[in-house]
C-alpha cells in the first residue's frame, strides 16, 4: 500500500544490486569504549592511589582474568596492594570489568565518551596504557628523601634503615665481620647481614615500611 512497485527491486529472492544495503547505527562496542577509556585516563593530571588501584584492578581483570600467582609479601606493599585490588574482582567477567573500568573513568574524566565517534576512537586520540601506582623504585627514592627531614632517630632504627638500604642497593652483606674494636662498623654489618636472604625489591619495600613508622604521611 505504501511503496507501490517495491517488489520489482527483489529479483530471484535477492535485493537488487542497485539498492544500497544499510544497517542501523549501533553503539560503540565494549572493546572500543574500553580502549577509549584508557586514552581518557592518560589525560588526567593526577589521581590518588586508591583510584589508581581501582582502575588497575578492572584493567587486569578485563585483560587477563582473575588474579594470578600468590599474594605478594608484606615487604612488597605496592605489589601486594595491586594484587589485593585485582583479587577482589575475581568473580567478575571480562566484559563487566571493561564496563566497570569505563564507569570509573566517567567519574574521573566527565564527557570522555564524546570522543568516541560512530563506534571508533578518533585517530587524533593518543594511544595510552592504564594508570598505575608509583613503582617500587620511585617509592624507595621518595622514602630516602623523607628520612632526610627527620630531626632525630635512635641508633636502633638508624641501623634498621641502613640494613634495608644496603640490602636493596648492594645485596647481601659483603666481606668479613668487623672486629669488636670497630663497634659501629660491626653493628652496621650485623644488621645488614641479618637480611641476607631478602631480595632487593623486598628490602626497598621494607625500607619504605620503616619510613611509614618514622615519617607518617610521607607517601
mmCIF file of C-alpha atoms in Angstrom:
data_model
loop_
_atom_site.group_PDB
_atom_site.id
_atom_site.type_symbol
_atom_site.label_atom_id
_atom_site.label_comp_id
_atom_site.label_asym_id
_atom_site.label_seq_id
_atom_site.Cartn_x
_atom_site.Cartn_y
_atom_site.Cartn_z
ATOM 1 C CA UNK A 1 0.000 0.000 0.000
ATOM 2 C CA UNK A 2 2.752 2.417 0.993
ATOM 3 C CA UNK A 3 5.510 1.762 -1.610
ATOM 4 C CA UNK A 4 3.897 0.588 -4.836
ATOM 5 C CA UNK A 5 6.274 -1.380 -7.046
ATOM 6 C CA UNK A 6 8.743 -2.260 -4.305
ATOM 7 C CA UNK A 7 8.581 -5.907 -5.341
ATOM 8 C CA UNK A 8 10.279 -5.035 -8.619
ATOM 9 C CA UNK A 9 13.503 -4.481 -6.699
ATOM 10 C CA UNK A 10 13.501 -8.025 -5.432
ATOM 11 C CA UNK A 11 14.860 -10.345 -8.135
ATOM 12 C CA UNK A 12 15.014 -14.061 -7.595
ATOM 13 C CA UNK A 13 14.903 -13.666 -3.815
ATOM 14 C CA UNK A 14 17.755 -11.121 -3.629
ATOM 15 C CA UNK A 15 17.859 -7.374 -3.152
ATOM 16 C CA UNK A 16 18.714 -5.591 -6.343
ATOM 17 C CA UNK A 17 22.374 -4.761 -6.562
ATOM 18 C CA UNK A 18 21.327 -1.214 -7.322
ATOM 19 C CA UNK A 19 19.865 -0.758 -3.857
ATOM 20 C CA UNK A 20 22.250 0.247 -1.121
ATOM 21 C CA UNK A 21 22.465 -2.147 1.800
ATOM 22 C CA UNK A 22 22.339 -0.271 5.077
ATOM 23 C CA UNK A 23 22.285 -1.107 8.744
ATOM 24 C CA UNK A 24 21.184 0.918 11.719
ATOM 25 C CA UNK A 25 23.804 2.870 13.632
ATOM 26 C CA UNK A 26 24.985 0.842 16.608
ATOM 27 C CA UNK A 27 26.540 1.965 19.877
ATOM 28 C CA UNK A 28 30.299 1.591 20.237
ATOM 29 C CA UNK A 29 31.335 -1.924 21.252
ATOM 30 C CA UNK A 30 32.575 -2.703 24.761
ATOM 31 C CA UNK A 31 36.138 -3.126 23.457
ATOM 32 C CA UNK A 32 36.110 0.251 21.707
ATOM 33 C CA UNK A 33 34.758 2.015 24.793
ATOM 34 C CA UNK A 34 37.367 0.262 26.932
ATOM 35 C CA UNK A 35 40.187 1.428 24.673
ATOM 36 C CA UNK A 36 38.799 4.975 24.576
ATOM 37 C CA UNK A 37 38.541 4.980 28.379
ATOM 38 C CA UNK A 38 42.240 4.087 28.652
ATOM 39 C CA UNK A 39 43.020 7.009 26.348
ATOM 40 C CA UNK A 40 40.936 9.308 28.535
ATOM 41 C CA UNK A 41 42.833 8.259 31.676
ATOM 42 C CA UNK A 42 46.072 9.442 30.084
ATOM 43 C CA UNK A 43 44.732 12.999 30.076
ATOM 44 C CA UNK A 44 44.460 13.092 33.874
ATOM 45 C CA UNK A 45 46.876 15.418 35.610
ATOM 46 C CA UNK A 46 46.672 13.476 38.867
ATOM 47 C CA UNK A 47 44.773 10.670 40.546
ATOM 48 C CA UNK A 48 45.055 9.345 44.095
ATOM 49 C CA UNK A 49 46.488 5.873 44.720
ATOM 50 C CA UNK A 50 43.132 4.387 45.766
ATOM 51 C CA UNK A 51 41.541 5.208 42.432
ATOM 52 C CA UNK A 52 44.658 4.159 40.524
ATOM 53 C CA UNK A 53 44.266 0.764 42.178
ATOM 54 C CA UNK A 54 40.590 0.608 41.212
ATOM 55 C CA UNK A 55 41.483 1.294 37.587
ATOM 56 C CA UNK A 56 44.369 -1.162 37.688
ATOM 57 C CA UNK A 57 42.193 -3.941 39.123
ATOM 58 C CA UNK A 58 39.485 -3.531 36.486
ATOM 59 C CA UNK A 59 42.077 -3.308 33.706
ATOM 60 C CA UNK A 60 43.789 -6.540 34.776
ATOM 61 C CA UNK A 61 40.510 -8.379 35.307
ATOM 62 C CA UNK A 62 39.359 -7.307 31.853
ATOM 63 C CA UNK A 63 42.560 -8.188 30.012
ATOM 64 C CA UNK A 64 43.990 -11.109 31.996
ATOM 65 C CA UNK A 65 41.188 -12.529 34.122
ATOM 66 C CA UNK A 66 41.296 -13.438 37.841
ATOM 67 C CA UNK A 67 44.423 -12.524 39.838
ATOM 68 C CA UNK A 68 47.263 -14.957 39.200
ATOM 69 C CA UNK A 69 50.021 -16.292 41.423
ATOM 70 C CA UNK A 70 50.274 -15.960 45.191
ATOM 71 C CA UNK A 71 49.760 -12.822 47.238
ATOM 72 C CA UNK A 72 52.996 -10.744 47.468
ATOM 73 C CA UNK A 73 54.705 -10.478 50.854
ATOM 74 C CA UNK A 74 54.154 -7.652 53.331
ATOM 75 C CA UNK A 75 57.511 -6.235 52.235
ATOM 76 C CA UNK A 76 56.138 -5.693 48.729
ATOM 77 C CA UNK A 77 53.485 -3.159 49.629
ATOM 78 C CA UNK A 78 52.806 -1.807 46.151
ATOM 79 C CA UNK A 79 52.637 -5.242 44.531
ATOM 80 C CA UNK A 80 50.525 -6.522 47.428
ATOM 81 C CA UNK A 81 48.050 -3.630 47.163
ATOM 82 C CA UNK A 82 47.723 -4.148 43.408
ATOM 83 C CA UNK A 83 47.222 -7.890 43.792
ATOM 84 C CA UNK A 84 44.621 -7.404 46.544
ATOM 85 C CA UNK A 85 42.627 -4.917 44.483
ATOM 86 C CA UNK A 86 42.740 -7.238 41.469
ATOM 87 C CA UNK A 87 41.826 -10.304 43.538
ATOM 88 C CA UNK A 88 38.673 -8.617 44.835
ATOM 89 C CA UNK A 89 37.255 -8.778 41.300
ATOM 90 C CA UNK A 90 37.973 -12.486 40.771
ATOM 91 C CA UNK A 91 34.340 -13.397 40.070
ATOM 92 C CA UNK A 92 33.802 -10.529 37.607
ATOM 93 C CA UNK A 93 33.611 -11.333 33.904
ATOM 94 C CA UNK A 94 35.937 -9.684 31.406
ATOM 95 C CA UNK A 95 33.056 -7.692 29.902
ATOM 96 C CA UNK A 96 31.835 -6.466 33.288
ATOM 97 C CA UNK A 97 35.387 -5.467 34.180
ATOM 98 C CA UNK A 98 35.708 -3.450 30.972
ATOM 99 C CA UNK A 99 32.415 -1.692 31.622
ATOM 100 C CA UNK A 100 33.376 -1.155 35.264
ATOM 101 C CA UNK A 101 36.612 0.483 34.080
ATOM 102 C CA UNK A 102 34.599 2.761 31.789
ATOM 103 C CA UNK A 103 32.266 3.694 34.662
ATOM 104 C CA UNK A 104 35.247 4.667 36.795
ATOM 105 C CA UNK A 105 36.540 6.875 34.013
ATOM 106 C CA UNK A 106 33.113 8.550 33.924
ATOM 107 C CA UNK A 107 33.936 9.737 37.458
ATOM 108 C CA UNK A 108 37.444 10.955 36.651
ATOM 109 C CA UNK A 109 37.042 12.338 33.109
ATOM 110 C CA UNK A 110 33.450 13.517 32.609
ATOM 111 C CA UNK A 111 32.484 13.693 28.944
ATOM 112 C CA UNK A 112 35.218 11.374 27.657
ATOM 113 C CA UNK A 113 32.650 9.293 25.782
ATOM 114 C CA UNK A 114 32.056 12.199 23.419
ATOM 115 C CA UNK A 115 35.413 11.362 21.845
ATOM 116 C CA UNK A 116 34.093 8.013 20.711
ATOM 117 C CA UNK A 117 32.510 8.778 17.344
ATOM 118 C CA UNK A 118 30.450 6.266 15.389
ATOM 119 C CA UNK A 119 31.895 3.427 17.396
ATOM 120 C CA UNK A 120 35.515 4.332 16.626
ATOM 121 C CA UNK A 121 38.192 6.216 18.504
ATOM 122 C CA UNK A 122 39.203 9.397 16.782
ATOM 123 C CA UNK A 123 42.578 8.960 15.093
ATOM 124 C CA UNK A 124 43.670 12.099 16.896
ATOM 125 C CA UNK A 125 43.466 10.365 20.264
ATOM 126 C CA UNK A 126 46.802 9.174 21.715
ATOM 127 C CA UNK A 127 47.406 5.503 22.465
ATOM 128 C CA UNK A 128 47.789 5.029 26.206
ATOM 129 C CA UNK A 129 48.125 2.453 28.942
ATOM 130 C CA UNK A 130 46.387 2.190 32.302
ATOM 131 C CA UNK A 131 47.436 4.397 35.189
ATOM 132 C CA UNK A 132 49.430 2.549 37.840
ATOM 133 C CA UNK A 133 50.612 3.295 41.334
ATOM 134 C CA UNK A 134 54.154 4.596 41.830
ATOM 135 C CA UNK A 135 56.846 1.988 41.150
ATOM 136 C CA UNK A 136 58.912 0.411 43.931
ATOM 137 C CA UNK A 137 61.994 2.399 42.860
ATOM 138 C CA UNK A 138 60.132 5.711 42.959
ATOM 139 C CA UNK A 139 58.743 4.973 46.412
ATOM 140 C CA UNK A 140 62.198 3.927 47.628
ATOM 141 C CA UNK A 141 63.726 7.205 46.441
ATOM 142 C CA UNK A 142 60.887 9.228 47.977
ATOM 143 C CA UNK A 143 61.347 7.352 51.262
ATOM 144 C CA UNK A 144 65.033 8.307 51.350
ATOM 145 C CA UNK A 145 64.079 11.945 50.819
ATOM 146 C CA UNK A 146 61.553 11.687 53.660
ATOM 147 C CA UNK A 147 64.205 10.316 56.025
ATOM 148 C CA UNK A 148 66.320 13.421 55.432
ATOM 149 C CA UNK A 149 63.569 15.500 57.020
ATOM 150 C CA UNK A 150 63.899 13.697 60.363
ATOM 151 C CA UNK A 151 65.277 15.787 63.206
ATOM 152 C CA UNK A 152 66.436 12.727 65.135
ATOM 153 C CA UNK A 153 66.275 8.945 65.134
ATOM 154 C CA UNK A 154 67.615 6.445 67.656
ATOM 155 C CA UNK A 155 70.573 4.217 66.762
ATOM 156 C CA UNK A 156 68.493 1.026 66.578
ATOM 157 C CA UNK A 157 66.236 2.432 63.889
ATOM 158 C CA UNK A 158 69.148 4.019 62.052
ATOM 159 C CA UNK A 159 70.625 0.511 61.807
ATOM 160 C CA UNK A 160 67.326 -0.904 60.529
ATOM 161 C CA UNK A 161 67.193 1.718 57.777
ATOM 162 C CA UNK A 162 70.863 1.222 56.952
ATOM 163 C CA UNK A 163 70.474 -2.548 56.666
ATOM 164 C CA UNK A 164 67.465 -2.312 54.331
ATOM 165 C CA UNK A 165 69.158 0.374 52.229
ATOM 166 C CA UNK A 166 72.326 -1.697 51.759
ATOM 167 C CA UNK A 167 70.385 -4.889 51.034
ATOM 168 C CA UNK A 168 68.303 -3.031 48.447
ATOM 169 C CA UNK A 169 71.184 -1.309 46.690
ATOM 170 C CA UNK A 170 74.123 -3.714 47.132
ATOM 171 C CA UNK A 171 72.697 -7.108 48.070
ATOM 172 C CA UNK A 172 73.852 -9.452 50.881
ATOM 173 C CA UNK A 173 76.491 -8.179 53.320
ATOM 174 C CA UNK A 174 79.958 -8.327 51.833
ATOM 175 C CA UNK A 175 83.361 -9.003 53.360
ATOM 176 C CA UNK A 176 84.041 -10.353 56.830
ATOM 177 C CA UNK A 177 82.532 -9.207 60.091
ATOM 178 C CA UNK A 178 84.415 -6.207 61.566
ATOM 179 C CA UNK A 179 86.309 -6.767 64.826
ATOM 180 C CA UNK A 180 84.986 -5.991 68.283
ATOM 181 C CA UNK A 181 87.171 -2.894 68.260
ATOM 182 C CA UNK A 182 85.089 -1.489 65.377
ATOM 183 C CA UNK A 183 81.791 -1.333 67.201
ATOM 184 C CA UNK A 184 79.903 0.942 64.801
ATOM 185 C CA UNK A 185 81.039 -0.907 61.678
ATOM 186 C CA UNK A 186 80.332 -4.246 63.386
ATOM 187 C CA UNK A 187 76.792 -3.194 64.370
ATOM 188 C CA UNK A 188 76.048 -1.991 60.831
ATOM 189 C CA UNK A 189 77.437 -5.182 59.277
ATOM 190 C CA UNK A 190 75.428 -7.352 61.697
ATOM 191 C CA UNK A 191 72.185 -5.536 60.916
ATOM 192 C CA UNK A 192 72.839 -5.798 57.174
ATOM 193 C CA UNK A 193 73.821 -9.469 57.427
ATOM 194 C CA UNK A 194 70.501 -10.337 59.083
ATOM 195 C CA UNK A 195 68.747 -9.506 55.796
ATOM 196 C CA UNK A 196 70.995 -11.658 53.624
ATOM 197 C CA UNK A 197 68.148 -13.770 52.233
ATOM 198 C CA UNK A 198 65.940 -10.770 51.412
ATOM 199 C CA UNK A 199 65.523 -9.742 47.767
ATOM 200 C CA UNK A 200 66.368 -6.240 46.602
ATOM 201 C CA UNK A 201 62.700 -5.440 45.991
ATOM 202 C CA UNK A 202 61.633 -6.686 49.425
ATOM 203 C CA UNK A 203 64.412 -4.634 51.011
ATOM 204 C CA UNK A 204 63.244 -1.481 49.215
ATOM 205 C CA UNK A 205 59.667 -2.040 50.335
ATOM 206 C CA UNK A 206 60.848 -2.911 53.838
ATOM 207 C CA UNK A 207 62.705 0.401 53.915
ATOM 208 C CA UNK A 208 59.512 2.202 52.858
ATOM 209 C CA UNK A 209 57.564 0.435 55.605
ATOM 210 C CA UNK A 210 60.080 1.634 58.179
ATOM 211 C CA UNK A 211 59.722 5.194 56.929
ATOM 212 C CA UNK A 212 55.955 4.837 57.396
ATOM 213 C CA UNK A 213 56.757 4.492 61.117
ATOM 214 C CA UNK A 214 59.138 7.429 61.292
ATOM 215 C CA UNK A 215 57.532 9.913 58.855
ATOM 216 C CA UNK A 216 53.758 9.280 58.793
ATOM 217 C CA UNK A 217 52.104 10.556 55.634
ATOM 218 C CA UNK A 218 55.300 10.840 53.566
ATOM 219 C CA UNK A 219 53.683 8.876 50.730
#
